Amino acid sequence: MAELISENPAEALASGDVQFRFRDDELVSDPAVTVDAFVGQSNAVAVRIEPGDDARELLPHLDRIALVEVNFPAYTDGRGYSAARILREAGYAGELRAVGDVLIDQLSHMKRCGFDAFAPDAPLNEDDAKAAFDRWPHVYQSAADDRTPIWNLRHER
Amino acid sequence: MYKYDQYDQAMVDARVEEFRDQCRRRMEGHLTEDQFKPLRLMNGLYLQLHAYMLRVAVPYGTLNGQQMDALADIADKYDRGYGHFTTRQNIQYNWIKLEDAGDILADLAKVEMHAIQTSGNCIRNISADHFAGAAADELVDPRPYAELMRQWSSFHPEFTYLPRKFKICVIGADKDRAAMKLHDIGIQIVKNDEGELGAQFYVGGGMGRTPMIAPMIREFVPLDQLITYAEACLRVYNRYGRRDNKYKARIKILVHELGKEEYTRQVEEEFQHMLDQGIEPPFAELERIRPYFADPAFETGLSDDIDRSDPDFALWVDTNTHAHKAPGYVSAVISLKPVGGIPGDATAEQMHLMADLAREYSFDECRVMHTQNIVLPHVKKADLYALWQKLEAAGLGTANLDQIGDIIACPGLDYCSLANARSIPVAQKIAQRFEEKGQSNTLGELKLKISGCINACGHHHAGHIGILGVDKKGKENYQLLLGGSEGEDTSLAKITGPGFDEDGIVDAVEKATEVYLNEKQEGERFLDTYRRVGMAPFKEALYG
Ligand code: HEM
Ligand code: SF4
């Protein structure tokens, strides 16, 4: 995975701008359409998943998607974590952006579920965010990132 | 017992640092109370009526002496000299200061303990049979599987913001001593016809305002697919569990609304997909964990004789010990239900004593029971008398296991901000009433459980006799329930009729026991008689 790139200093960011990104390709700036609109329309390259949407509806179309935004209207609604993993499990390699109520203490879990771009409603303190991304020295279970779970480290030789 | 390696320790240490950092950001105003609340909850910190409450995890209820000593030290240093053992085999402290919380977590981490995921809408501490690894009737010790699931569920990135809290229980015997079917996921380790071990999955049980017994959704999950199957169960829940209404958000409602068949179909479909995702731990991990739970070095050739010449001791032996798989040994239960005491409370001195006794008599191991008592799992019968004398001297020798005085009671209105009524004084009055009548033994096994509100933390649905505190026009009122059970014959208790005031409920319990004594046939427990004669004679006695 690419290094963390902070797009801009927090002061210069507007609500909803991408603040952190773990990709070195060009930022996709096409407007994201709803899942319904996307499935029924052939030319969009960016789509936004709401918590109630079924991410699997996008699976037949992955090759034409450059950006998936997953919206977290409230950070307590964890459906977006499953949506992200489902896309990565299906081989989606484009940008996966967490948008909405994205806060410091959810960043590391989001990243583990496959998010590689973060566009919080309220820009985050950069040092706190970096500390959060680096919080866990190890991980117990496998997820959508490439970290090796503890139980594999233990039995590796 | 399980021991942390460098990885486990590093994770717990990182969590302490994370929490200290969260507290700092809260105090500096970078986190609002609304944003901070779920974070502190995921570290076991609740704000209650009078103070913060801290819930510490005791994985599968197992503790060594050093850990019990550490719990005592926390009670002394940061609380008022006592702690409360809970129905989920954990311990809670009721008088904690927020600014001490980071230090307490650091003290816990030094003895391989923590408060991780003891609250919040995540996978909670995993519970297990309290006689695991000791009971004569056990197929296998469930704790290696519970430990594997502890690791899997700790900081799970996908399942930290579930619709609601999620409780898992693992047992390894046919006799269910852990209310397994009243959990979000209950797992029984079983053997198939080929003699292989596997996991039987029950999903969608729970208490609360809509009690449900979990249906079995898979008879046999091979052990090398256990984690993948659990992950599939959770993903379906995370995606489709209701989030519009907090009271309908538990997995039991999803399973109920979809129907067991449809829920199972979705899980199986997700499971098939996940089998290719490399989620399952290497089987070697289970093999690494198992030896930690191997039998201690039991002596052989021991006698099974117990000198019963002291009648008080003989009584305690009859009520408070449980058959052990090794000849010459028993499991001994330390009752935290002295007459007039607060069910489940222990003082720091009592905890230190229990730690000493665990070291001296039980291979340095003790267990927290969901009935809020403590077990010394492996005691030599030859040592029982000496053990009992020491317990007696410390007020820990009450002989009432599973009897009417062994009441489960939630904190209720004395501590809890959600309560409608007090639970603790009712428990105390009932225990006193039957103590005065000297009837505890005549009544035999009689499980009485009290909750101070519909949330059912005191398991009232699963009581042979249950008591539910309600609010009646601003006054505390108590409903009586009969016929619940949490064992292999799990059933939900039914309400008898209109409620009672505080003294009235004590009388009502007494009347119910009189009906039992009149109606009972040879060998019947209260529950058996109730199931045979039904509600009518009880109603007649209570309201007739
Ligand atoms: C004093 C603070 C406490 C609060 C605010 C609290 C809150 C709750 C709530 C809201 C529920 C219902 C959840 C639902 O149905 O979705 C619940 C259930 C439960 N709580 Fe508590 N509780 C407290 C203390 C305890 C204690 C001390 C214990 C153990 C002795 C406990 C064990 C349980 C159990 C076993 C259930 C029901 C089983 C289930 O359906 O999960 N709680 N609690
Ligand atoms: S049952 Fe109700 S009163 Fe009792 S602890 Fe739970 S929430 Fe509080």
Short mmCIF file of C-alpha atoms in Angstrom, two decimals, chain B residues 54-497:
data_model
loop_
_atom_site.label_atom_id
_atom_site.label_comp_id
_atom_site.label_asym_id
_atom_site.label_seq_id
_atom_site.Cartn_x
_atom_site.Cartn_y
_atom_site.Cartn_z
CA LEU B 54 -15.58 0.33 34.96
CA ARG B 55 -16.19 -3.18 33.66
CA VAL B 56 -13.12 -5.38 33.40
CA ALA B 57 -13.10 -8.39 31.11
CA VAL B 58 -12.41 -11.84 32.50
CA PRO B 59 -12.07 -13.90 29.31
CA TYR B 60 -14.17 -17.07 29.63
CA GLY B 61 -14.32 -16.34 33.36
CA THR B 62 -10.85 -17.71 34.13
CA LEU B 63 -8.44 -15.95 36.50
CA ASN B 64 -5.20 -16.84 38.23
CA GLY B 65 -4.24 -15.73 41.73
CA GLN B 66 -2.11 -12.84 40.55
CA GLN B 67 -4.99 -11.48 38.49
CA MET B 68 -7.43 -11.81 41.37
CA ASP B 69 -4.92 -9.95 43.55
CA ALA B 70 -4.72 -7.20 40.95
CA LEU B 71 -8.51 -6.89 40.94
CA ALA B 72 -8.40 -6.52 44.72
CA ASP B 73 -5.70 -3.85 44.46
CA ILE B 74 -7.80 -1.86 42.01
CA ALA B 75 -10.76 -2.04 44.39
CA ASP B 76 -8.55 -0.68 47.15
CA LYS B 77 -6.67 1.94 45.20
CA TYR B 78 -9.33 3.35 42.88
CA ASP B 79 -12.69 2.27 44.28
CA ARG B 80 -14.22 1.87 47.73
CA GLY B 81 -12.60 -1.41 48.60
CA TYR B 82 -14.94 -3.75 46.77
CA GLY B 83 -15.97 -4.97 43.34
CA HIS B 84 -19.00 -6.62 41.80
CA PHE B 85 -18.81 -9.89 39.86
CA THR B 86 -21.33 -9.92 37.02
CA THR B 87 -23.54 -12.38 35.18
CA ARG B 88 -21.19 -12.15 32.22
CA GLN B 89 -18.31 -13.47 34.29
CA ASN B 90 -16.72 -10.04 34.48
CA ILE B 91 -16.09 -7.64 37.35
CA GLN B 92 -17.38 -4.09 37.71
CA TYR B 93 -16.24 -1.22 39.88
CA ASN B 94 -18.88 1.32 40.76
CA TRP B 95 -16.96 4.36 41.96
CA ILE B 96 -14.33 5.15 39.38
CA LYS B 97 -12.92 8.56 38.47
CA LEU B 98 -12.41 9.24 34.79
CA GLU B 99 -8.93 10.61 35.38
CA ASP B 100 -7.87 7.28 36.97
CA ALA B 101 -9.16 5.13 34.13
CA GLY B 102 -5.94 5.16 32.08
CA ASP B 103 -3.89 4.12 35.12
CA ILE B 104 -6.30 1.33 35.95
CA LEU B 105 -6.07 -0.03 32.43
CA ALA B 106 -2.27 0.12 32.70
CA ASP B 107 -2.38 -1.78 36.02
CA LEU B 108 -4.58 -4.39 34.39
CA ALA B 109 -2.30 -4.74 31.37
CA LYS B 110 0.55 -5.69 33.74
CA VAL B 111 -1.35 -8.85 34.68
CA GLU B 112 -2.59 -9.61 31.15
CA MET B 113 -6.01 -8.08 31.70
CA HIS B 114 -8.03 -5.31 30.11
CA ALA B 115 -11.46 -3.76 29.71
CA ILE B 116 -11.50 -4.00 25.93
CA GLN B 117 -14.93 -4.37 24.34
CA THR B 118 -16.70 -4.90 27.64
CA SER B 119 -19.29 -2.44 26.40
CA GLY B 120 -20.31 -0.80 23.14
CA ASN B 121 -21.90 -2.21 20.02
CA CYS B 122 -19.13 -4.66 19.36
CA ILE B 123 -18.30 -8.28 20.13
CA ARG B 124 -18.12 -8.46 23.91
CA ASN B 125 -16.02 -10.61 26.18
CA ILE B 126 -16.65 -14.28 25.40
CA SER B 127 -18.11 -16.40 28.16
CA ALA B 128 -17.85 -20.14 28.79
CA ASP B 129 -18.88 -22.94 31.13
CA HIS B 130 -17.48 -22.08 34.58
CA PHE B 131 -16.62 -25.76 35.21
CA ALA B 132 -14.67 -25.96 31.94
CA GLY B 133 -11.76 -28.36 32.10
CA ALA B 134 -12.99 -29.76 35.41
CA ALA B 135 -16.54 -31.11 35.04
CA ALA B 136 -16.98 -34.86 35.01
CA ASP B 137 -19.61 -34.63 32.24
CA GLU B 138 -17.58 -32.53 29.81
CA LEU B 139 -16.74 -33.61 26.26
CA VAL B 140 -13.94 -31.06 25.80
CA ASP B 141 -12.74 -27.87 27.43
CA PRO B 142 -14.45 -25.04 25.49
CA ARG B 143 -11.86 -22.43 26.44
CA PRO B 144 -9.33 -22.96 23.64
CA TYR B 145 -12.11 -22.13 21.18
CA ALA B 146 -13.20 -19.18 23.26
CA GLU B 147 -9.59 -17.93 23.33
CA LEU B 148 -9.32 -18.27 19.54
CA MET B 149 -12.51 -16.25 19.26
CA ARG B 150 -11.20 -13.70 21.74
CA GLN B 151 -8.29 -13.02 19.44
CA TRP B 152 -10.44 -12.92 16.33
CA SER B 153 -12.97 -10.55 17.89
CA SER B 154 -10.44 -8.16 19.47
CA PHE B 155 -10.30 -4.90 17.50
CA HIS B 156 -12.18 -6.54 14.66
CA PRO B 157 -12.12 -3.84 11.98
CA GLU B 158 -15.46 -4.71 10.38
CA PHE B 159 -17.51 -5.41 13.49
CA THR B 160 -16.82 -2.53 15.86
CA TYR B 161 -19.95 -0.54 14.99
CA LEU B 162 -22.56 -3.26 14.88
CA PRO B 163 -26.27 -2.44 15.22
CA ARG B 164 -26.04 -3.49 18.88
CA LYS B 165 -23.84 -5.32 21.36
CA PHE B 166 -22.91 -8.89 20.58
CA LYS B 167 -22.38 -11.67 23.09
CA ILE B 168 -20.84 -15.06 22.37
CA CYS B 169 -20.72 -18.08 24.66
CA VAL B 170 -18.93 -21.41 24.18
CA ILE B 171 -19.62 -24.65 26.03
CA GLY B 172 -18.21 -28.15 25.75
CA ALA B 173 -20.72 -30.29 27.66
CA ASP B 174 -24.31 -31.35 26.99
CA LYS B 175 -25.37 -29.81 30.25
CA ASP B 176 -25.50 -26.09 29.62
CA ARG B 177 -24.27 -24.17 32.65
CA ALA B 178 -23.69 -20.90 30.82
CA ALA B 179 -27.11 -19.97 29.37
CA MET B 180 -25.57 -20.60 25.97
CA LYS B 181 -28.86 -20.37 24.06
CA LEU B 182 -29.54 -16.94 25.52
CA HIS B 183 -26.57 -15.41 23.70
CA ASP B 184 -26.32 -13.74 20.30
CA ILE B 185 -24.17 -16.68 19.28
CA GLY B 186 -24.03 -19.81 21.39
CA ILE B 187 -21.56 -22.51 20.42
CA GLN B 188 -21.44 -26.05 21.69
CA ILE B 189 -18.36 -28.07 20.85
CA VAL B 190 -19.59 -31.48 19.77
CA LYS B 191 -18.28 -34.71 18.23
CA ASN B 192 -19.70 -36.04 14.95
CA ASP B 193 -20.17 -39.68 13.98
CA GLU B 194 -16.61 -39.82 12.65
CA GLY B 195 -15.34 -38.78 16.07
CA GLU B 196 -14.22 -35.33 14.89
CA LEU B 197 -14.76 -32.21 16.94
CA GLY B 198 -16.80 -29.36 15.55
CA ALA B 199 -18.87 -26.38 16.57
CA GLN B 200 -22.65 -26.38 16.76
CA PHE B 201 -23.97 -22.87 16.16
CA TYR B 202 -27.02 -21.35 17.85
CA VAL B 203 -27.79 -17.80 16.74
CA GLY B 204 -30.24 -15.15 17.89
CA GLY B 205 -30.84 -15.77 21.57
CA GLY B 206 -31.02 -13.07 24.19
CA MET B 207 -32.86 -11.60 27.09
CA GLY B 208 -33.74 -7.95 27.32
CA ARG B 209 -37.25 -6.79 26.52
CA THR B 210 -37.82 -9.49 23.88
CA PRO B 211 -36.36 -12.69 25.28
CA MET B 212 -35.63 -15.40 22.73
CA ILE B 213 -34.02 -18.81 22.75
CA ALA B 214 -31.47 -19.16 19.96
CA PRO B 215 -32.32 -21.69 17.24
CA MET B 216 -29.61 -24.00 15.98
CA ILE B 217 -28.49 -22.90 12.52
CA ARG B 218 -25.65 -25.35 11.88
CA GLU B 219 -25.21 -28.73 13.50
CA PHE B 220 -21.52 -29.05 12.79
CA VAL B 221 -18.95 -26.53 11.67
CA PRO B 222 -15.51 -28.15 11.29
CA LEU B 223 -13.00 -26.57 13.65
CA ASP B 224 -10.84 -25.36 10.78
CA GLN B 225 -13.77 -23.24 9.58
CA LEU B 226 -14.96 -21.96 12.95
CA ILE B 227 -13.78 -18.38 12.58
CA THR B 228 -14.93 -18.10 8.97
CA TYR B 229 -18.40 -19.27 9.94
CA ALA B 230 -18.60 -16.82 12.82
CA GLU B 231 -17.44 -14.05 10.51
CA ALA B 232 -20.25 -14.92 8.06
CA CYS B 233 -22.85 -14.82 10.89
CA LEU B 234 -21.59 -11.40 11.91
CA ARG B 235 -21.40 -9.93 8.44
CA VAL B 236 -25.01 -10.77 7.66
CA TYR B 237 -25.97 -9.15 10.95
CA ASN B 238 -23.81 -6.08 10.42
CA ARG B 239 -25.36 -5.50 7.01
CA TYR B 240 -28.98 -6.29 7.74
CA GLY B 241 -29.55 -5.96 11.49
CA ARG B 242 -31.98 -3.15 12.22
CA ARG B 243 -30.52 0.22 13.00
CA ASP B 244 -33.71 2.25 13.02
CA ASN B 245 -34.79 1.20 16.50
CA LYS B 246 -32.40 0.46 19.34
CA TYR B 247 -34.84 -2.00 20.87
CA LYS B 248 -35.02 -4.05 17.69
CA ALA B 249 -31.35 -3.99 16.87
CA ARG B 250 -30.14 -7.22 18.46
CA ILE B 251 -29.47 -10.15 16.15
CA LYS B 252 -32.37 -12.06 17.72
CA ILE B 253 -34.77 -9.63 16.00
CA LEU B 254 -33.07 -10.10 12.62
CA VAL B 255 -33.20 -13.88 12.93
CA HIS B 256 -36.80 -13.66 14.07
CA GLU B 257 -37.90 -11.28 11.31
CA LEU B 258 -36.07 -13.07 8.49
CA GLY B 259 -36.91 -16.46 9.90
CA LYS B 260 -34.27 -18.96 10.89
CA GLU B 261 -34.20 -20.55 7.42
CA GLU B 262 -33.63 -17.32 5.52
CA TYR B 263 -31.02 -16.06 7.97
CA THR B 264 -29.24 -19.41 7.74
CA ARG B 265 -29.37 -19.33 3.95
CA GLN B 266 -27.74 -15.91 3.88
CA VAL B 267 -25.06 -16.99 6.33
CA GLU B 268 -24.28 -20.12 4.34
CA GLU B 269 -24.00 -18.08 1.14
CA GLU B 270 -21.66 -15.57 2.77
CA PHE B 271 -19.71 -18.46 4.32
CA GLN B 272 -19.17 -20.13 0.93
CA HIS B 273 -17.85 -16.85 -0.39
CA MET B 274 -15.62 -16.27 2.62
CA LEU B 275 -14.02 -19.71 2.49
CA ASP B 276 -11.86 -18.34 -0.35
CA GLN B 277 -10.88 -15.20 1.51
CA GLY B 278 -8.18 -16.59 3.79
CA ILE B 279 -9.95 -15.55 6.97
CA GLU B 280 -9.40 -18.74 8.94
CA PRO B 281 -6.41 -18.82 11.30
CA PRO B 282 -3.82 -21.52 10.69
CA PHE B 283 -4.92 -24.67 12.47
CA ALA B 284 -1.59 -24.60 14.27
CA GLU B 285 -2.90 -21.65 16.27
CA LEU B 286 -5.58 -23.78 17.90
CA GLU B 287 -2.90 -26.36 18.58
CA ARG B 288 -0.74 -23.66 20.15
CA ILE B 289 -3.59 -22.54 22.40
CA ARG B 290 -4.78 -25.97 23.54
CA PRO B 291 -1.85 -26.92 25.80
CA TYR B 292 -2.45 -23.76 27.86
CA PHE B 293 -5.68 -25.37 28.97
CA ALA B 294 -4.25 -28.84 29.53
CA ASP B 295 -5.01 -30.55 32.81
CA PRO B 296 -2.85 -29.48 35.71
CA ALA B 297 -0.75 -32.21 37.31
CA PHE B 298 -3.50 -34.01 39.21
CA GLU B 299 -2.26 -36.43 41.85
CA THR B 300 -3.33 -39.99 41.28
CA GLY B 301 -4.44 -42.65 43.72
CA LEU B 302 -6.36 -40.15 45.87
CA SER B 303 -9.27 -41.22 48.02
CA ASP B 304 -12.77 -39.99 47.28
CA ASP B 305 -13.72 -40.11 50.96
CA ILE B 306 -14.72 -36.96 52.76
CA ASP B 307 -14.96 -36.79 56.54
CA ARG B 308 -18.50 -35.53 57.05
CA SER B 309 -18.53 -35.50 60.84
CA ASP B 310 -18.99 -31.71 60.98
CA PRO B 311 -22.62 -31.23 59.86
CA ASP B 312 -22.16 -27.64 58.68
CA PHE B 313 -19.27 -28.73 56.53
CA ALA B 314 -21.24 -31.70 55.21
CA LEU B 315 -24.04 -29.35 54.19
CA TRP B 316 -21.60 -27.09 52.35
CA VAL B 317 -20.07 -30.08 50.57
CA ASP B 318 -23.52 -31.21 49.45
CA THR B 319 -24.58 -27.84 48.07
CA ASN B 320 -21.38 -26.12 46.97
CA THR B 321 -19.25 -28.73 45.24
CA HIS B 322 -19.47 -30.12 41.74
CA ALA B 323 -18.30 -33.49 40.40
CA HIS B 324 -14.79 -33.42 38.93
CA LYS B 325 -13.37 -35.56 36.18
CA ALA B 326 -10.27 -36.52 38.18
CA PRO B 327 -10.67 -39.03 41.06
CA GLY B 328 -10.16 -37.43 44.45
CA TYR B 329 -10.96 -33.91 43.22
CA VAL B 330 -14.01 -31.63 43.18
CA SER B 331 -14.83 -28.12 42.03
CA ALA B 332 -15.72 -25.96 45.02
CA VAL B 333 -17.98 -22.95 44.76
CA ILE B 334 -17.36 -19.90 46.89
CA SER B 335 -20.73 -18.23 47.40
CA LEU B 336 -20.78 -14.46 47.06
CA LYS B 337 -24.34 -14.53 48.39
CA PRO B 338 -24.15 -14.31 52.17
CA VAL B 339 -27.57 -13.70 53.67
CA GLY B 340 -28.16 -9.96 53.69
CA GLY B 341 -25.20 -9.22 51.42
CA ILE B 342 -25.14 -7.72 47.95
CA PRO B 343 -25.19 -10.57 45.42
CA GLY B 344 -21.85 -10.78 43.60
CA ASP B 345 -19.96 -8.24 45.69
CA ALA B 346 -16.57 -9.08 47.16
CA THR B 347 -14.28 -6.91 49.23
CA ALA B 348 -10.61 -6.46 48.42
CA GLU B 349 -9.68 -8.64 51.42
CA GLN B 350 -12.00 -11.39 50.23
CA MET B 351 -10.50 -11.21 46.76
CA HIS B 352 -6.98 -11.48 48.17
CA LEU B 353 -8.09 -14.47 50.22
CA MET B 354 -9.65 -16.14 47.20
CA ALA B 355 -6.40 -15.57 45.31
CA ASP B 356 -4.46 -17.22 48.13
CA LEU B 357 -6.86 -20.15 48.25
CA ALA B 358 -6.65 -20.59 44.48
CA ARG B 359 -2.87 -20.80 44.78
CA GLU B 360 -2.95 -23.11 47.76
CA TYR B 361 -5.73 -25.49 46.75
CA SER B 362 -6.61 -25.15 43.09
CA PHE B 363 -3.50 -25.00 40.91
CA ASP B 364 -3.57 -21.20 40.94
CA GLU B 365 -6.87 -20.97 39.14
CA CYS B 366 -10.34 -19.63 39.85
CA ARG B 367 -13.40 -18.86 37.78
CA VAL B 368 -16.18 -16.32 37.81
CA MET B 369 -19.61 -17.93 37.42
CA HIS B 370 -22.47 -16.24 35.62
CA THR B 371 -24.40 -16.77 38.84
CA GLN B 372 -21.98 -14.26 40.39
CA ASN B 373 -20.06 -16.74 42.50
CA ILE B 374 -16.43 -17.89 42.31
CA VAL B 375 -15.25 -21.42 41.60
CA LEU B 376 -12.07 -23.09 42.68
CA PRO B 377 -12.10 -25.64 39.88
CA HIS B 378 -9.64 -28.30 41.05
CA VAL B 379 -9.66 -28.96 44.80
CA LYS B 380 -8.49 -32.18 46.42
CA LYS B 381 -11.27 -33.72 48.48
CA ALA B 382 -8.72 -34.20 51.23
CA ASP B 383 -8.24 -30.41 51.38
CA LEU B 384 -11.92 -29.50 51.44
CA TYR B 385 -12.33 -29.22 55.18
CA ALA B 386 -9.35 -26.91 55.60
CA LEU B 387 -10.57 -24.82 52.66
CA TRP B 388 -14.08 -24.56 54.06
CA GLN B 389 -12.82 -23.43 57.47
CA LYS B 390 -10.87 -20.60 55.89
CA LEU B 391 -13.89 -19.59 53.81
CA GLU B 392 -16.16 -19.66 56.85
CA ALA B 393 -13.80 -17.42 58.77
CA ALA B 394 -13.96 -14.84 55.97
CA GLY B 395 -17.74 -14.92 55.51
CA LEU B 396 -17.39 -16.83 52.26
CA GLY B 397 -18.66 -20.21 53.39
CA THR B 398 -22.37 -19.77 52.74
CA ALA B 399 -23.84 -23.10 51.63
CA ASN B 400 -26.50 -22.06 49.15
CA LEU B 401 -25.41 -22.79 45.60
CA ASP B 402 -28.44 -22.86 43.27
CA GLN B 403 -30.75 -22.47 46.26
CA ILE B 404 -33.14 -19.67 47.02
CA GLY B 405 -30.45 -17.58 48.70
CA ASP B 406 -28.16 -17.80 45.64
CA ILE B 407 -29.97 -14.92 43.98
CA ILE B 408 -28.82 -13.20 40.81
CA ALA B 409 -29.60 -9.52 41.05
CA CYS B 410 -28.64 -6.67 38.75
CA PRO B 411 -27.35 -3.36 40.23
CA GLY B 412 -30.83 -1.84 39.89
CA LEU B 413 -31.80 1.61 41.10
CA ASP B 414 -29.00 1.70 43.66
CA TYR B 415 -26.54 2.29 40.82
CA CYS B 416 -28.07 2.01 37.40
CA SER B 417 -29.39 4.99 35.45
CA LEU B 418 -31.85 2.86 33.49
CA ALA B 419 -33.48 1.19 36.47
CA ASN B 420 -37.15 1.32 37.39
CA ALA B 421 -36.72 -0.31 40.76
CA ARG B 422 -34.11 -1.48 43.24
CA SER B 423 -32.99 -5.08 42.99
CA ILE B 424 -30.45 -5.42 45.76
CA PRO B 425 -32.74 -4.75 48.77
CA VAL B 426 -35.33 -7.16 47.38
CA ALA B 427 -32.67 -9.86 47.08
CA GLN B 428 -31.55 -9.14 50.64
CA LYS B 429 -35.08 -9.31 52.04
CA ILE B 430 -35.88 -12.58 50.28
CA ALA B 431 -32.65 -14.18 51.46
CA GLN B 432 -33.37 -13.03 55.01
CA ARG B 433 -36.96 -14.29 54.95
CA PHE B 434 -35.96 -17.79 53.94
CA GLU B 435 -33.01 -17.81 56.31
CA GLU B 436 -35.41 -17.08 59.18
CA LYS B 437 -37.69 -19.85 58.02
CA GLY B 438 -34.70 -22.21 57.75
CA GLN B 439 -36.18 -23.50 54.52
CA SER B 440 -33.40 -23.05 52.04
CA ASN B 441 -32.47 -26.72 52.04
CA THR B 442 -35.98 -28.11 52.00
CA LEU B 443 -36.66 -26.09 48.89
CA GLY B 444 -33.62 -27.52 47.13
CA GLU B 445 -32.64 -26.17 43.71
CA LEU B 446 -34.50 -22.93 43.15
CA LYS B 447 -32.98 -20.28 40.94
CA LEU B 448 -34.23 -16.81 41.70
CA LYS B 449 -33.24 -13.91 39.46
CA ILE B 450 -34.02 -10.22 39.76
CA SER B 451 -33.76 -7.39 37.22
CA GLY B 452 -34.46 -3.76 38.02
CA CYS B 453 -35.91 -3.10 34.57
CA ILE B 454 -36.91 -4.71 31.31
CA ASN B 455 -33.29 -4.90 30.10
CA ALA B 456 -32.98 -8.11 32.06
CA CYS B 457 -29.38 -7.84 33.22
CA GLY B 458 -30.45 -10.00 36.16
CA HIS B 459 -31.72 -12.79 33.85
CA HIS B 460 -35.24 -12.74 35.32
CA HIS B 461 -36.60 -14.48 32.20
CA ALA B 462 -34.41 -17.47 33.00
CA GLY B 463 -35.27 -17.77 36.69
CA HIS B 464 -37.26 -20.64 38.11
CA ILE B 465 -38.63 -17.62 39.92
CA GLY B 466 -37.99 -14.29 38.21
CA ILE B 467 -38.63 -10.80 39.51
CA LEU B 468 -38.87 -7.78 37.25
CA GLY B 469 -38.83 -4.24 38.61
CA VAL B 470 -41.25 -1.89 36.86
CA ASP B 471 -42.42 1.63 37.37
CA LYS B 472 -46.03 1.93 38.43
CA LYS B 473 -47.17 5.55 38.53
CA GLY B 474 -43.80 6.65 39.89
CA LYS B 475 -43.61 3.84 42.47
CA GLU B 476 -41.35 0.83 42.42
CA ASN B 477 -43.33 -2.27 41.60
CA TYR B 478 -42.31 -5.87 41.07
CA GLN B 479 -43.70 -8.47 38.72
CA LEU B 480 -43.35 -12.14 39.54
CA LEU B 481 -42.42 -14.66 36.85
CA LEU B 482 -42.32 -18.45 37.05
CA GLY B 483 -40.85 -21.30 35.07
CA GLY B 484 -37.74 -19.95 33.38
CA SER B 485 -34.58 -21.96 32.97
CA GLU B 486 -31.21 -21.40 31.38
CA GLY B 487 -29.96 -24.95 31.34
CA GLU B 488 -30.13 -27.71 28.75
CA ASP B 489 -33.91 -27.33 29.01
CA THR B 490 -33.90 -23.58 28.38
CA SER B 491 -37.32 -21.96 28.81
CA LEU B 492 -38.60 -18.44 29.36
CA ALA B 493 -40.48 -17.55 32.52
CA LYS B 494 -44.09 -16.28 32.43
CA ILE B 495 -45.58 -13.40 34.38
CA THR B 496 -48.04 -14.50 37.07
CA GLY B 497 -50.24 -11.40 37.01
#
